Every structure is written in structure tokens, then in C-alpha cells.
Amino acid sequence: MNNTLGKHVLIDFYNCKATFTEAEDLQPLVERAFDLVDTPVEGITFFHIDDELTCIAVSGNAHICIHAYPPLSYVAVDIYSFNIDLKTSQIMSALKVNLRSDRIKATSIRRGDFGSIRDMRPKRKSKITTARRMKNTGARIKKTSVKMFNILRHPQKVRRSHRTTNK
């Protein structure tokens, strides 16, 4: 990381329970994120186009851009910084709590890496809350139980299908 100028983190927040009606509603999120890493906000801009709410905040060598899609309960966040010491994980955690998201996907890219080509493939991380993990497991159990019920209910069909595939 010695040859790196900065970092770029792209975060997808799914199933957000926080509600927003105007782009200005995103301002407290951005201000808290910058306060958390002791960086002052120097400028902030808002856009509201159709079902997309956008907030762009700039501070020194960094910016945060939030795209919220309330009908989809989805928020996309872009954190870009030439300060490699910026604690993007703290910002990501604070946003996850404030957006009340149960699943996130983050991609981290080192910007201005003059040392190696390896950085061309970004690192990805996914985190799933316990509630989402339980819901996914329940869906898999239900799918398996339906298959098992059909096997027990119609054993002749299953036996015939095994014979025909083995030939």
C-alpha cells in the first residue's frame, strides 16, 4: 500500500428500513460519517430525480456520494479518498446502523497504485445479518422439505425417473 494514493469503497446497502422522502434527508448521514472520522464537510449538494435521491459531500481529499432508492429499500454509497488513513470501515458501520440495512456488499479499490497490476481486481466483502441468514436458511429448508414430501408422496415416479436416467 506504500505506492497507493488513496482508496475507493463502493457499498451496496440492501433492505434498508430508514425512510427518506427528500435528498436533504441524507445530510445527517453524511455529516455523521465525516464527524466519525474527524473530517469537516466543506460542501454538500443534493439531487432528486424521479425515485433517486442523491447527496454528494466533499471534504478536503475525500468525498461521499449516497444514492438512495426508497421504493427499492436500496442505498448505494461511494467513498473516495486520497487519505489512505481514512477509516472507511467506521463510515460503513455507521451508515449500516443508520440505514438499518440487513445486508451489505462492499468493494474496495486502491486508487493510484503505481506498484502492481494486482489491484485491478477489487476485493469484495459481503455481510449478512443474523435475521437475513435465518430467513435464507428457512427458505432452503422449505425447498428441501417440499422435495422430500413429493418423494414420499409419489415413490413410484421417483423410482421410474431413476431407472430411466441410469440407462
PDB file of C-alpha atoms in Angstrom:
ATOM      1  CA  MET A   1       0.000   0.000   0.000  1.00  0.00           C
ATOM      2  CA  ASN A   2       3.063   2.263   0.038  1.00  0.00           C
ATOM      3  CA  ASN A   3       2.616   3.173  -3.639  1.00  0.00           C
ATOM      4  CA  THR A   4      -1.098   3.895  -3.298  1.00  0.00           C
ATOM      5  CA  LEU A   5      -2.524   7.408  -3.449  1.00  0.00           C
ATOM      6  CA  GLY A   6      -5.912   6.606  -1.943  1.00  0.00           C
ATOM      7  CA  LYS A   7      -8.855   4.273  -1.681  1.00  0.00           C
ATOM      8  CA  HIS A   8     -12.276   3.932  -3.222  1.00  0.00           C
ATOM      9  CA  VAL A   9     -15.007   1.953  -1.469  1.00  0.00           C
ATOM     10  CA  LEU A  10     -18.330   1.113  -3.128  1.00  0.00           C
ATOM     11  CA  ILE A  11     -21.037  -0.146  -0.793  1.00  0.00           C
ATOM     12  CA  ASP A  12     -24.482  -1.581  -1.542  1.00  0.00           C
ATOM     13  CA  PHE A  13     -26.980  -1.499   1.334  1.00  0.00           C
ATOM     14  CA  TYR A  14     -29.972  -3.810   0.841  1.00  0.00           C
ATOM     15  CA  ASN A  15     -33.345  -3.918   2.656  1.00  0.00           C
ATOM     16  CA  CYS A  16     -32.859  -0.511   4.295  1.00  0.00           C
ATOM     17  CA  LYS A  17     -35.548   0.298   6.815  1.00  0.00           C
ATOM     18  CA  ALA A  18     -34.693   4.015   7.074  1.00  0.00           C
ATOM     19  CA  THR A  19     -37.128   6.193   5.135  1.00  0.00           C
ATOM     20  CA  PHE A  20     -36.238   9.201   3.003  1.00  0.00           C
ATOM     21  CA  THR A  21     -38.573  11.458   1.052  1.00  0.00           C
ATOM     22  CA  GLU A  22     -36.189  14.237   0.014  1.00  0.00           C
ATOM     23  CA  ALA A  23     -32.494  14.234  -0.873  1.00  0.00           C
ATOM     24  CA  GLU A  24     -31.846  16.654   2.014  1.00  0.00           C
ATOM     25  CA  ASP A  25     -32.868  13.844   4.406  1.00  0.00           C
ATOM     26  CA  LEU A  26     -29.487  12.220   3.617  1.00  0.00           C
ATOM     27  CA  GLN A  27     -27.484  15.166   5.011  1.00  0.00           C
ATOM     28  CA  PRO A  28     -27.357  13.922   8.644  1.00  0.00           C
ATOM     29  CA  LEU A  29     -25.967  10.566   7.437  1.00  0.00           C
ATOM     30  CA  VAL A  30     -23.127  12.251   5.578  1.00  0.00           C
ATOM     31  CA  GLU A  31     -22.368  14.685   8.397  1.00  0.00           C
ATOM     32  CA  ARG A  32     -22.228  11.856  10.978  1.00  0.00           C
ATOM     33  CA  ALA A  33     -19.955   9.832   8.699  1.00  0.00           C
ATOM     34  CA  PHE A  34     -17.474  12.694   8.312  1.00  0.00           C
ATOM     35  CA  ASP A  35     -17.698  13.569  12.041  1.00  0.00           C
ATOM     36  CA  LEU A  36     -16.887   9.964  12.910  1.00  0.00           C
ATOM     37  CA  VAL A  37     -13.523  10.196  11.134  1.00  0.00           C
ATOM     38  CA  ASP A  38     -12.841  13.797  12.274  1.00  0.00           C
ATOM     39  CA  THR A  39     -13.122  15.315   8.802  1.00  0.00           C
ATOM     40  CA  PRO A  40     -15.053  18.551   8.222  1.00  0.00           C
ATOM     41  CA  VAL A  41     -17.646  18.786   5.438  1.00  0.00           C
ATOM     42  CA  GLU A  42     -16.632  21.550   3.005  1.00  0.00           C
ATOM     43  CA  GLY A  43     -19.522  21.313   0.552  1.00  0.00           C
ATOM     44  CA  ILE A  44     -22.732  19.368   0.093  1.00  0.00           C
ATOM     45  CA  THR A  45     -25.095  19.058  -2.881  1.00  0.00           C
ATOM     46  CA  PHE A  46     -28.474  17.360  -3.306  1.00  0.00           C
ATOM     47  CA  PHE A  47     -30.353  15.968  -6.301  1.00  0.00           C
ATOM     48  CA  HIS A  48     -33.844  14.447  -6.534  1.00  0.00           C
ATOM     49  CA  ILE A  49     -34.581  12.819  -9.880  1.00  0.00           C
ATOM     50  CA  ASP A  50     -37.604  10.503 -10.184  1.00  0.00           C
ATOM     51  CA  ASP A  51     -37.174   7.795  -7.497  1.00  0.00           C
ATOM     52  CA  GLU A  52     -33.479   8.519  -6.848  1.00  0.00           C
ATOM     53  CA  LEU A  53     -32.239  10.741  -4.016  1.00  0.00           C
ATOM     54  CA  THR A  54     -28.584  11.771  -4.262  1.00  0.00           C
ATOM     55  CA  CYS A  55     -26.334  13.521  -1.766  1.00  0.00           C
ATOM     56  CA  ILE A  56     -22.719  14.412  -2.589  1.00  0.00           C
ATOM     57  CA  ALA A  57     -20.477  15.729   0.173  1.00  0.00           C
ATOM     58  CA  VAL A  58     -16.893  16.895  -0.314  1.00  0.00           C
ATOM     59  CA  SER A  59     -14.200  17.302   2.291  1.00  0.00           C
ATOM     60  CA  GLY A  60     -10.532  18.025   1.589  1.00  0.00           C
ATOM     61  CA  ASN A  61      -9.165  14.889  -0.056  1.00  0.00           C
ATOM     62  CA  ALA A  62     -12.378  12.868   0.184  1.00  0.00           C
ATOM     63  CA  HIS A  63     -15.976  12.664  -0.932  1.00  0.00           C
ATOM     64  CA  ILE A  64     -19.025  10.591  -0.067  1.00  0.00           C
ATOM     65  CA  CYS A  65     -21.815  10.124  -2.561  1.00  0.00           C
ATOM     66  CA  ILE A  66     -25.079   8.500  -1.470  1.00  0.00           C
ATOM     67  CA  HIS A  67     -27.697   7.302  -3.962  1.00  0.00           C
ATOM     68  CA  ALA A  68     -30.925   6.250  -2.235  1.00  0.00           C
ATOM     69  CA  TYR A  69     -33.770   4.418  -3.970  1.00  0.00           C
ATOM     70  CA  PRO A  70     -36.602   4.416  -1.372  1.00  0.00           C
ATOM     71  CA  PRO A  71     -39.054   2.222  -3.376  1.00  0.00           C
ATOM     72  CA  LEU A  72     -36.367  -0.487  -3.598  1.00  0.00           C
ATOM     73  CA  SER A  73     -35.131  -0.087   0.021  1.00  0.00           C
ATOM     74  CA  TYR A  74     -31.661   0.157  -1.534  1.00  0.00           C
ATOM     75  CA  VAL A  75     -28.822   2.631  -0.987  1.00  0.00           C
ATOM     76  CA  ALA A  76     -25.537   2.801  -2.920  1.00  0.00           C
ATOM     77  CA  VAL A  77     -22.620   4.633  -1.313  1.00  0.00           C
ATOM     78  CA  ASP A  78     -19.356   5.749  -2.880  1.00  0.00           C
ATOM     79  CA  ILE A  79     -16.488   6.765  -0.563  1.00  0.00           C
ATOM     80  CA  TYR A  80     -13.396   8.106  -2.294  1.00  0.00           C
ATOM     81  CA  SER A  81     -10.324   9.422  -0.507  1.00  0.00           C
ATOM     82  CA  PHE A  82      -6.725  10.331  -1.232  1.00  0.00           C
ATOM     83  CA  ASN A  83      -6.117   9.969   2.501  1.00  0.00           C
ATOM     84  CA  ILE A  84      -5.257   6.273   2.887  1.00  0.00           C
ATOM     85  CA  ASP A  85      -5.636   6.611   6.651  1.00  0.00           C
ATOM     86  CA  LEU A  86      -9.353   7.443   6.352  1.00  0.00           C
ATOM     87  CA  LYS A  87     -11.287   4.822   8.336  1.00  0.00           C
ATOM     88  CA  THR A  88     -13.790   3.753   5.679  1.00  0.00           C
ATOM     89  CA  SER A  89     -14.824   0.726   7.766  1.00  0.00           C
ATOM     90  CA  GLN A  90     -16.048   3.056  10.529  1.00  0.00           C
ATOM     91  CA  ILE A  91     -18.050   5.059   7.998  1.00  0.00           C
ATOM     92  CA  MET A  92     -19.502   1.846   6.556  1.00  0.00           C
ATOM     93  CA  SER A  93     -20.526   0.576  10.015  1.00  0.00           C
ATOM     94  CA  ALA A  94     -22.154   3.889  10.939  1.00  0.00           C
ATOM     95  CA  LEU A  95     -24.089   4.003   7.667  1.00  0.00           C
ATOM     96  CA  LYS A  96     -25.252   0.392   8.117  1.00  0.00           C
ATOM     97  CA  VAL A  97     -26.642   1.216  11.564  1.00  0.00           C
ATOM     98  CA  ASN A  98     -28.272   4.482  10.427  1.00  0.00           C
ATOM     99  CA  LEU A  99     -29.780   2.958   7.275  1.00  0.00           C
ATOM    100  CA  ARG A 100     -30.919  -0.100   9.285  1.00  0.00           C
ATOM    101  CA  SER A 101     -29.790  -2.408   6.492  1.00  0.00           C
ATOM    102  CA  ASP A 102     -29.740  -6.183   6.971  1.00  0.00           C
ATOM    103  CA  ARG A 103     -27.298  -6.960   4.139  1.00  0.00           C
ATOM    104  CA  ILE A 104     -24.380  -5.084   2.615  1.00  0.00           C
ATOM    105  CA  LYS A 105     -21.863  -5.715  -0.124  1.00  0.00           C
ATOM    106  CA  ALA A 106     -18.648  -3.684  -0.209  1.00  0.00           C
ATOM    107  CA  THR A 107     -15.969  -3.422  -2.872  1.00  0.00           C
ATOM    108  CA  SER A 108     -12.639  -1.763  -2.078  1.00  0.00           C
ATOM    109  CA  ILE A 109     -10.235  -0.482  -4.713  1.00  0.00           C
ATOM    110  CA  ARG A 110      -6.822   1.083  -4.155  1.00  0.00           C
ATOM    111  CA  ARG A 111      -6.537   4.192  -6.333  1.00  0.00           C
ATOM    112  CA  GLY A 112      -3.316   5.376  -7.921  1.00  0.00           C
ATOM    113  CA  ASP A 113      -1.479   2.110  -7.237  1.00  0.00           C
ATOM    114  CA  PHE A 114       1.702   2.599  -9.228  1.00  0.00           C
ATOM    115  CA  GLY A 115       3.312  -0.532  -7.794  1.00  0.00           C
ATOM    116  CA  SER A 116       1.398  -3.554  -9.080  1.00  0.00           C
ATOM    117  CA  ILE A 117      -1.254  -4.718 -11.502  1.00  0.00           C
ATOM    118  CA  ARG A 118      -2.896  -6.972  -8.856  1.00  0.00           C
ATOM    119  CA  ASP A 119      -5.124  -4.128  -7.739  1.00  0.00           C
ATOM    120  CA  MET A 120      -7.080  -4.306 -10.977  1.00  0.00           C
ATOM    121  CA  ARG A 121      -9.307  -6.935  -9.342  1.00  0.00           C
ATOM    122  CA  PRO A 122     -11.125  -5.306  -6.422  1.00  0.00           C
ATOM    123  CA  LYS A 123     -11.607  -7.002  -3.060  1.00  0.00           C
ATOM    124  CA  ARG A 124     -15.234  -7.738  -2.198  1.00  0.00           C
ATOM    125  CA  LYS A 125     -16.834  -8.359   1.151  1.00  0.00           C
ATOM    126  CA  SER A 126     -20.400  -9.294   1.954  1.00  0.00           C
ATOM    127  CA  LYS A 127     -22.010  -9.218   5.351  1.00  0.00           C
ATOM    128  CA  ILE A 128     -25.390 -10.659   6.193  1.00  0.00           C
ATOM    129  CA  THR A 129     -27.220 -10.030   9.450  1.00  0.00           C
ATOM    130  CA  THR A 130     -28.367 -12.945  11.564  1.00  0.00           C
ATOM    131  CA  ALA A 131     -32.003 -12.308  10.656  1.00  0.00           C
ATOM    132  CA  ARG A 132     -31.235 -12.477   6.909  1.00  0.00           C
ATOM    133  CA  ARG A 133     -29.152 -15.645   7.402  1.00  0.00           C
ATOM    134  CA  MET A 134     -32.072 -17.287   9.270  1.00  0.00           C
ATOM    135  CA  LYS A 135     -34.503 -16.272   6.511  1.00  0.00           C
ATOM    136  CA  ASN A 136     -32.215 -17.751   3.821  1.00  0.00           C
ATOM    137  CA  THR A 137     -31.797 -20.990   5.806  1.00  0.00           C
ATOM    138  CA  GLY A 138     -35.554 -21.251   6.326  1.00  0.00           C
ATOM    139  CA  ALA A 139     -36.126 -20.898   2.574  1.00  0.00           C
ATOM    140  CA  ARG A 140     -33.630 -23.683   1.844  1.00  0.00           C
ATOM    141  CA  ILE A 141     -35.223 -25.970   4.460  1.00  0.00           C
ATOM    142  CA  LYS A 142     -38.684 -25.304   2.996  1.00  0.00           C
ATOM    143  CA  LYS A 143     -37.459 -26.109  -0.524  1.00  0.00           C
ATOM    144  CA  THR A 144     -35.844 -29.355   0.658  1.00  0.00           C
ATOM    145  CA  SER A 145     -38.914 -30.374   2.667  1.00  0.00           C
ATOM    146  CA  VAL A 146     -41.160 -29.899  -0.393  1.00  0.00           C
ATOM    147  CA  LYS A 147     -38.873 -32.184  -2.412  1.00  0.00           C
ATOM    148  CA  MET A 148     -38.844 -34.799   0.353  1.00  0.00           C
ATOM    149  CA  PHE A 149     -42.636 -34.632   0.713  1.00  0.00           C
ATOM    150  CA  ASN A 150     -43.052 -35.232  -3.034  1.00  0.00           C
ATOM    151  CA  ILE A 151     -40.666 -38.203  -2.903  1.00  0.00           C
ATOM    152  CA  LEU A 152     -42.612 -39.750  -0.023  1.00  0.00           C
ATOM    153  CA  ARG A 153     -45.962 -38.989  -1.626  1.00  0.00           C
ATOM    154  CA  HIS A 154     -45.097 -40.345  -5.102  1.00  0.00           C
ATOM    155  CA  PRO A 155     -42.408 -43.021  -4.655  1.00  0.00           C
ATOM    156  CA  GLN A 156     -43.224 -44.723  -7.979  1.00  0.00           C
ATOM    157  CA  LYS A 157     -42.464 -41.595 -10.014  1.00  0.00           C
ATOM    158  CA  VAL A 158     -39.104 -41.185  -8.311  1.00  0.00           C
ATOM    159  CA  ARG A 159     -38.118 -44.836  -8.893  1.00  0.00           C
ATOM    160  CA  ARG A 160     -39.067 -44.656 -12.568  1.00  0.00           C
ATOM    161  CA  SER A 161     -37.102 -41.478 -13.101  1.00  0.00           C
ATOM    162  CA  HIS A 162     -34.003 -43.078 -11.545  1.00  0.00           C
ATOM    163  CA  ARG A 163     -34.289 -46.104 -13.834  1.00  0.00           C
ATOM    164  CA  THR A 164     -34.614 -44.034 -16.969  1.00  0.00           C
ATOM    165  CA  THR A 165     -31.630 -41.844 -16.146  1.00  0.00           C
ATOM    166  CA  ASN A 166     -29.378 -44.800 -15.392  1.00  0.00           C
ATOM    167  CA  LYS A 167     -29.912 -46.442 -18.813  1.00  0.00           C
TER     168      LYS A 167
END
